[in-house]
Coordinates of C-alpha atoms and ligand atoms in Angstrom, one line a residue:
M11 CA 114.5 133.3 71.0
Q12 CA 116.1 136.7 71.4
P13 CA 118.2 137.7 68.4
T14 CA 121.9 138.3 69.2
I15 CA 124.5 140.5 67.7
V16 CA 128.3 140.4 67.6
S17 CA 129.4 143.7 69.2
K18 CA 131.7 145.8 67.1
L19 CA 133.0 147.4 70.3
P20 CA 133.1 144.5 72.7
H21 CA 135.5 146.3 75.1
V22 CA 133.8 149.6 75.2
G23 CA 131.4 150.7 78.0
T24 CA 129.6 154.0 78.5
T25 CA 131.7 157.2 78.0
I26 CA 133.3 158.5 81.2
F27 CA 131.6 161.9 80.6
T28 CA 128.2 160.4 80.9
V29 CA 129.2 158.1 83.8
M30 CA 130.5 161.1 85.8
S31 CA 127.7 163.4 84.9
Q32 CA 125.2 160.8 86.0
L33 CA 127.0 160.2 89.2
A34 CA 127.1 164.0 89.8
A35 CA 123.3 164.2 89.3
E36 CA 122.7 161.2 91.6
H37 CA 124.7 162.8 94.4
G38 CA 123.7 166.4 93.7
A39 CA 127.4 167.2 93.1
I40 CA 128.8 170.3 91.3
N41 CA 129.8 169.0 87.8
L42 CA 133.4 170.0 86.9
G43 CA 133.6 166.7 85.0
Q44 CA 132.1 166.8 81.5
G45 CA 133.1 169.8 79.5
F46 CA 130.3 172.3 79.1
P47 CA 129.8 175.9 80.2
D48 CA 127.2 176.8 82.9
F49 CA 126.9 180.4 81.8
P50 CA 124.6 181.6 79.1
M51 CA 125.6 181.8 75.4
S52 CA 125.2 185.0 73.4
A53 CA 121.6 186.3 73.4
A54 CA 122.3 188.0 70.0
L55 CA 123.1 184.6 68.6
T56 CA 120.0 182.8 69.9
G57 CA 118.1 185.8 68.7
L58 CA 119.5 185.2 65.2
V59 CA 118.4 181.6 65.3
S60 CA 114.8 182.6 66.3
K61 CA 114.8 185.2 63.5
A62 CA 116.0 182.6 60.9
M63 CA 113.2 180.2 61.9
Q64 CA 110.6 182.9 61.8
E65 CA 111.8 184.0 58.4
G66 CA 111.3 180.5 57.1
H67 CA 114.8 179.0 57.0
N68 CA 113.4 175.6 58.1
Q69 CA 114.1 173.3 55.1
Y70 CA 117.1 171.3 54.1
V71 CA 120.1 173.4 53.5
H72 CA 122.9 172.4 51.0
M73 CA 124.4 169.1 52.0
N74 CA 127.8 170.6 52.4
G75 CA 126.5 173.4 54.6
L76 CA 124.9 176.8 54.0
P77 CA 127.1 178.5 51.3
A78 CA 127.2 181.9 53.2
L79 CA 128.4 180.1 56.3
R80 CA 131.1 178.2 54.4
E81 CA 132.2 181.5 52.8
A82 CA 132.4 183.2 56.2
L83 CA 134.5 180.2 57.5
A84 CA 136.9 180.4 54.5
K85 CA 137.4 184.2 55.1
K86 CA 138.1 183.5 58.8
A87 CA 140.7 180.8 57.9
S88 CA 142.3 183.3 55.5
R89 CA 142.4 186.1 58.1
L90 CA 143.5 184.0 61.1
Y91 CA 145.8 181.5 59.4
Q92 CA 146.6 183.0 55.9
A93 CA 145.0 179.8 54.5
A94 CA 143.6 179.6 51.0
I95 CA 140.4 177.6 51.6
D96 CA 137.9 177.1 48.9
P97 CA 134.4 177.3 50.5
N98 CA 132.9 175.2 47.7
T99 CA 135.3 172.3 47.8
D100 CA 137.1 172.3 51.2
I101 CA 134.5 172.9 53.9
T102 CA 131.7 170.6 55.1
V103 CA 129.4 171.6 58.0
T104 CA 128.8 168.6 60.3
P105 CA 126.6 167.8 63.3
G106 CA 129.5 168.4 65.7
G107 CA 133.2 167.9 65.8
T108 CA 132.8 164.3 66.9
Y109 CA 130.9 163.5 63.7
A110 CA 133.6 165.3 61.6
I111 CA 136.3 163.1 63.3
Y112 CA 134.2 159.9 62.8
T113 CA 133.6 160.7 59.1
A114 CA 137.2 161.6 58.4
L115 CA 138.4 158.3 59.9
T116 CA 135.7 156.3 58.1
T117 CA 136.6 158.0 54.8
V118 CA 140.2 156.9 54.8
L119 CA 140.7 153.8 57.0
Q120 CA 141.0 150.3 55.5
P121 CA 141.2 147.2 57.6
G122 CA 144.7 146.7 58.9
D123 CA 145.7 150.4 58.6
E124 CA 147.6 151.9 61.6
V125 CA 146.7 155.3 63.1
I126 CA 149.1 157.0 65.5
V127 CA 147.2 158.3 68.5
F128 CA 148.6 160.3 71.4
E129 CA 147.4 159.4 74.9
P130 CA 145.7 160.7 76.9
A131 CA 143.3 160.7 73.9
Y132 CA 139.8 162.2 73.6
D133 CA 137.5 159.2 74.1
C134 CA 136.0 158.8 70.6
Y135 CA 139.4 158.4 68.7
I136 CA 140.3 154.8 69.4
P137 CA 136.8 153.2 69.2
T138 CA 136.3 155.0 65.8
I139 CA 139.6 153.7 64.5
E140 CA 138.7 150.2 65.6
L141 CA 135.2 150.3 64.2
N142 CA 136.8 150.8 60.8
G143 CA 139.0 147.7 61.3
A144 CA 142.1 149.7 61.7
K145 CA 144.6 149.6 64.6
A146 CA 145.4 152.4 67.0
V147 CA 149.1 152.7 67.7
T148 CA 149.2 154.6 71.0
I149 CA 152.0 156.8 72.2
S150 CA 152.0 158.4 75.6
L151 CA 152.5 162.1 75.8
K152 CA 155.4 163.0 78.3
Y153 CA 154.0 163.6 81.7
P154 CA 153.8 166.2 83.2
D155 CA 154.0 168.6 80.3
Y156 CA 152.3 166.2 77.9
S157 CA 154.6 167.1 75.1
I158 CA 154.9 164.8 72.0
P159 CA 158.0 162.5 72.0
W160 CA 158.7 162.9 68.3
D161 CA 161.6 160.3 68.3
T162 CA 159.0 157.7 69.4
V163 CA 156.6 158.9 66.7
K164 CA 159.4 158.5 64.1
A165 CA 160.2 155.0 65.4
S166 CA 156.5 154.0 65.3
I167 CA 156.0 154.7 61.6
T168 CA 155.5 151.5 59.5
P169 CA 154.4 150.8 56.0
R170 CA 150.9 150.5 57.4
T171 CA 150.8 154.0 59.0
R172 CA 147.8 155.7 57.4
M173 CA 147.3 158.6 59.7
I174 CA 148.6 160.6 62.7
M175 CA 146.0 162.3 64.9
I176 CA 146.8 165.5 66.8
N177 CA 144.7 167.7 69.1
T178 CA 145.7 171.2 70.0
P179 CA 144.7 172.7 72.4
H180 CA 144.5 169.3 74.0
N181 CA 141.7 167.6 75.9
P182 CA 142.2 166.6 78.7
T183 CA 145.6 168.2 79.5
G184 CA 145.4 171.8 78.0
A185 CA 148.8 171.2 76.3
V186 CA 149.3 173.1 73.1
L187 CA 151.5 172.3 70.1
S188 CA 154.3 174.8 69.1
A189 CA 155.7 175.8 65.8
E190 CA 158.5 173.3 66.5
D191 CA 156.0 170.5 66.9
M192 CA 154.5 171.4 63.5
K193 CA 158.0 171.3 62.0
A194 CA 158.6 167.9 63.4
L195 CA 155.2 166.7 62.0
S196 CA 156.2 168.1 58.6
A197 CA 159.5 166.4 58.7
I198 CA 158.0 163.0 59.6
T199 CA 155.2 163.1 57.0
A200 CA 157.0 164.8 54.1
G201 CA 157.2 162.5 51.1
T202 CA 155.0 159.8 52.7
N203 CA 151.4 158.8 52.1
I204 CA 150.5 159.5 55.7
L205 CA 147.4 161.6 56.4
I206 CA 146.8 163.9 59.5
L207 CA 143.6 164.4 61.5
S208 CA 143.9 167.6 63.4
D209 CA 141.3 168.1 66.2
E210 CA 141.1 171.9 66.7
V211 CA 137.8 172.2 68.5
Y212 CA 139.5 174.5 71.1
E213 CA 141.2 176.7 68.5
H214 CA 140.1 179.9 70.3
L215 CA 140.4 178.7 73.8
I216 CA 144.2 179.3 74.0
F217 CA 146.0 181.2 76.8
D218 CA 149.2 182.9 77.9
G219 CA 149.6 184.8 74.6
I220 CA 150.3 181.6 72.7
A221 CA 149.2 181.6 69.0
H222 CA 147.2 178.5 67.9
Q223 CA 149.2 176.3 65.6
S224 CA 146.4 175.4 63.2
I225 CA 147.3 172.9 60.4
L226 CA 145.7 175.6 58.2
R227 CA 148.8 177.7 58.7
Y228 CA 151.0 175.1 56.9
P229 CA 150.1 174.4 53.3
D230 CA 152.4 171.3 53.2
L231 CA 150.6 169.8 56.2
Y232 CA 147.1 171.0 55.1
A233 CA 147.5 169.0 51.8
R234 CA 147.3 165.8 53.8
S235 CA 144.9 166.8 56.6
F236 CA 141.3 166.7 57.8
V237 CA 140.9 169.6 60.3
C238 CA 137.9 169.4 62.7
F239 CA 136.2 172.2 64.5
S240 CA 133.1 172.7 66.8
F241 CA 130.8 175.7 67.0
G242 CA 129.7 174.3 70.3
K243 CA 133.0 175.2 71.9
T244 CA 133.4 178.6 70.2
Y245 CA 130.0 179.9 71.1
H246 CA 129.3 178.3 74.5
C247 CA 126.6 176.0 73.1
T248 CA 127.9 172.4 73.3
G249 CA 124.2 171.2 73.0
W250 CA 124.0 172.6 69.5
K251 CA 126.2 169.8 68.2
L252 CA 127.3 171.7 65.1
G253 CA 130.8 171.8 63.7
Y254 CA 132.7 171.5 60.5
C255 CA 135.6 169.8 58.7
I256 CA 138.1 171.6 56.5
A257 CA 140.2 169.4 54.1
P258 CA 141.6 169.8 50.6
N259 CA 139.3 168.9 47.7
H260 CA 141.0 165.6 47.0
L261 CA 140.3 164.4 50.5
M262 CA 137.0 166.2 51.0
Q263 CA 135.3 164.6 48.0
D264 CA 135.3 161.2 49.7
F265 CA 134.4 162.7 53.1
R266 CA 131.3 164.1 51.4
K267 CA 130.4 160.7 49.9
I268 CA 130.1 159.3 53.4
H269 CA 128.5 162.4 54.9
Q270 CA 125.7 162.4 52.3
F271 CA 124.5 159.0 53.4
N272 CA 124.8 159.6 57.1
C273 CA 123.3 162.8 58.2
F274 CA 123.3 164.4 54.7
T275 CA 122.8 167.9 56.0
C276 CA 122.7 169.9 59.3
D277 CA 120.4 172.2 61.2
T278 CA 119.4 175.1 58.8
P279 CA 118.4 178.0 61.2
K280 CA 121.6 177.7 63.2
Q281 CA 123.7 177.9 60.1
V282 CA 121.8 181.0 58.9
A283 CA 122.4 182.6 62.3
L284 CA 126.1 181.6 62.5
A285 CA 126.8 183.0 59.0
A286 CA 125.7 186.4 60.2
Y287 CA 127.2 186.1 63.7
L288 CA 130.6 185.1 62.4
Q289 CA 131.1 188.6 61.0
N290 CA 131.4 189.6 64.7
E291 CA 135.1 188.8 64.9
A292 CA 135.7 190.2 68.4
D293 CA 133.5 187.4 69.8
Y294 CA 135.9 184.6 69.0
L295 CA 139.0 186.7 69.2
N296 CA 138.3 187.6 72.8
L297 CA 137.5 184.1 73.8
G298 CA 141.0 183.2 75.0
T299 CA 141.2 186.1 77.3
F300 CA 137.7 185.4 78.7
M301 CA 138.5 181.7 79.4
Q302 CA 142.0 182.4 80.6
A303 CA 140.5 184.6 83.4
K304 CA 138.4 181.6 84.5
R305 CA 141.5 179.3 84.4
D306 CA 143.5 181.8 86.5
Y307 CA 140.6 182.3 89.0
F308 CA 140.2 178.5 89.4
R309 CA 143.9 178.1 89.8
T310 CA 144.1 180.6 92.6
L311 CA 141.2 179.0 94.3
M312 CA 142.8 175.5 94.0
E313 CA 145.9 176.8 95.8
K314 CA 143.9 176.4 99.0
T315 CA 143.5 172.7 98.4
P316 CA 146.1 169.9 98.6
F317 CA 146.0 169.4 94.7
R318 CA 149.0 170.4 92.6
C319 CA 148.4 172.2 89.3
V320 CA 149.5 170.6 86.0
P321 CA 149.4 173.8 84.0
S322 CA 146.9 174.1 81.1
H323 CA 147.5 176.5 78.2
G324 CA 144.2 176.0 76.5
S325 CA 140.8 174.2 76.3
Y326 CA 138.1 174.1 79.1
F327 CA 140.3 172.0 81.3
E328 CA 143.1 172.0 83.8
C329 CA 144.6 168.8 85.4
Y330 CA 145.6 168.5 89.0
S331 CA 147.8 165.9 90.6
Y332 CA 146.9 164.4 94.0
E333 CA 150.0 162.3 94.3
G334 CA 151.0 164.3 97.4
F335 CA 148.0 163.3 99.4
S336 CA 146.5 160.0 98.2
K337 CA 147.4 156.6 96.9
E338 CA 144.0 155.9 95.5
T339 CA 143.5 155.3 91.8
D340 CA 142.2 158.4 89.9
K341 CA 138.9 156.6 89.4
E342 CA 138.5 155.8 93.1
L343 CA 139.3 159.4 94.0
A344 CA 136.9 160.8 91.4
I345 CA 134.1 158.7 92.7
R346 CA 134.9 159.6 96.3
L347 CA 135.0 163.3 95.6
T348 CA 131.6 163.1 93.8
K349 CA 130.0 161.1 96.6
E350 CA 131.6 162.5 99.7
Y351 CA 132.6 166.1 98.7
G352 CA 129.9 166.9 96.1
I353 CA 132.3 167.6 93.2
A354 CA 132.6 165.7 90.0
T355 CA 135.8 165.5 87.9
I356 CA 137.2 163.2 85.2
P357 CA 139.9 160.7 86.0
V358 CA 142.6 161.1 83.3
S359 CA 143.3 157.3 83.2
S360 CA 140.0 157.1 81.2
F361 CA 141.9 158.7 78.3
Y362 CA 144.4 155.8 78.1
R363 CA 143.6 152.4 76.6
D364 CA 145.7 150.6 79.2
G365 CA 144.4 152.8 82.0
E366 CA 147.8 154.5 82.7
D367 CA 147.3 156.4 85.9
N368 CA 149.5 159.4 86.7
K369 CA 147.3 160.3 89.6
V370 CA 145.7 163.3 88.0
L371 CA 142.1 164.5 87.7
R372 CA 140.7 166.8 85.0
F373 CA 138.6 169.8 86.1
C374 CA 136.4 171.9 83.8
F375 CA 136.8 175.6 84.7
A376 CA 134.4 176.8 82.0
K377 CA 132.0 177.8 84.7
K378 CA 130.6 180.9 86.5
E379 CA 132.9 182.2 89.2
E380 CA 130.4 181.3 91.9
T381 CA 130.3 177.7 90.6
L382 CA 134.1 177.5 90.8
E383 CA 134.1 179.1 94.3
K384 CA 131.4 176.7 95.6
A385 CA 133.2 173.7 94.1
V386 CA 136.6 174.5 95.4
S387 CA 135.3 175.4 98.9
K388 CA 134.3 171.7 99.2
L389 CA 137.9 170.6 98.5
T390 CA 139.7 172.7 101.1
S391 CA 139.1 170.1 103.9
L392 CA 140.2 167.3 101.6
K393 CA 142.8 164.8 102.9
Ligands
PMP413 N1 137.3 166.8 70.2 C1 137.6 167.1 71.5 C2 139.0 167.1 71.9 C3 136.6 167.5 72.4 O1 136.9 167.8 73.6 C4 135.3 167.5 71.9 C5 134.3 167.9 72.9 N2 133.2 167.9 72.9 C6 135.0 167.2 70.6 C7 136.1 166.8 69.8 C8 133.6 167.1 70.0 O2 133.0 168.3 69.8 P1 131.4 168.3 69.5 O3 130.7 168.4 70.8 O4 131.2 169.4 68.6 O5 131.1 167.0 68.8
LIG414 N1 134.2 167.1 75.1 C1 133.6 167.1 76.4 C2 134.6 166.6 77.4 O1 135.7 166.3 77.2 C3 132.4 166.2 76.5 C4 131.7 165.7 75.3 C5 131.0 164.4 75.6 O2 130.4 164.3 76.6 N2 131.1 163.4 74.7 O3 134.2 166.6 78.6

């Protein structure tokens, strides 16, 4: 007899990113679906990793992350966001931003807790909440600018509300939170026991001269927050799967209790390399300009297609509406474009638990110009 298990995620299939990347590979399509750059990362940074390995940095590093890397990150938080972050107590290096999110949620959630999640929501949020026996209370961002309806948030708070999750710049929409949003979040959480998880993996991928509203800028919000970051996004190396979480000591202590029995510690040579490379501020400070040029180029190319732009202000992504030319569901259109036009995208309904379909597809523009040109040329004949 085959042993059976009771699934902890009975309603969950394979992530849409893998589904669309696989479909793209099967049909030889250009992949503007899953978010990853197709241009090379810094040779100086890969050189530093090789050097670290050759110099013998190949054993376990401290479970909370290489001290020199944590110090560099604390200094960066102080310079960019005027935040007083203690590198010994407030920063833990993790194998990616997803793991930081998973660990933060697992650290605090008890069965029956409620977590407010804005949809469209990055795909790991709700399953991780549910794995912990908690309940995701979903609130739709206002289409088409995907702003947060703060009155609805206020009305959704109950005695069981344990956490509010935010993501700026936002995946999949490229919406960014403003100082006014942060004020609203402060007003709603002040004097409560509500925690915040802030997903800031796209902190440097922000456009149009907008300043990133990190939780780290706001001491009152930081006191109740886990803030999650990803080196993969900042250094064009999503396959490195290295990130970190910043949280005040009283929250980080328990995060580390869970971290130490999960992965315990992360890749040593990459941390040695990053500690040195982080001194090179221009690299991340110029990232917004670099990626904005790609967004702008992609946007201009897309004007020759029947798609209508739903403007992005950050991230790797821009959404496009097809309401004007098709009645298909976004999943049907995404599949048709992959199979018949050779271009893979992500249907935005995948980021909603109930499949809300505003007839928009997400395109990843973090690509070489020639990739974007080739991809869009396939769409100009689209009906
Ligand atoms: N959050 C968001 C919004 C993302 O888009 C991603 C993308 N990969 C992550 C978290 C996870 O980052 P990582 O690859 O470092 O796990
Ligand atoms: N964050 C990336 C995206 O949104 C993909 C990460 C993944 O494949 N899980 O496309």
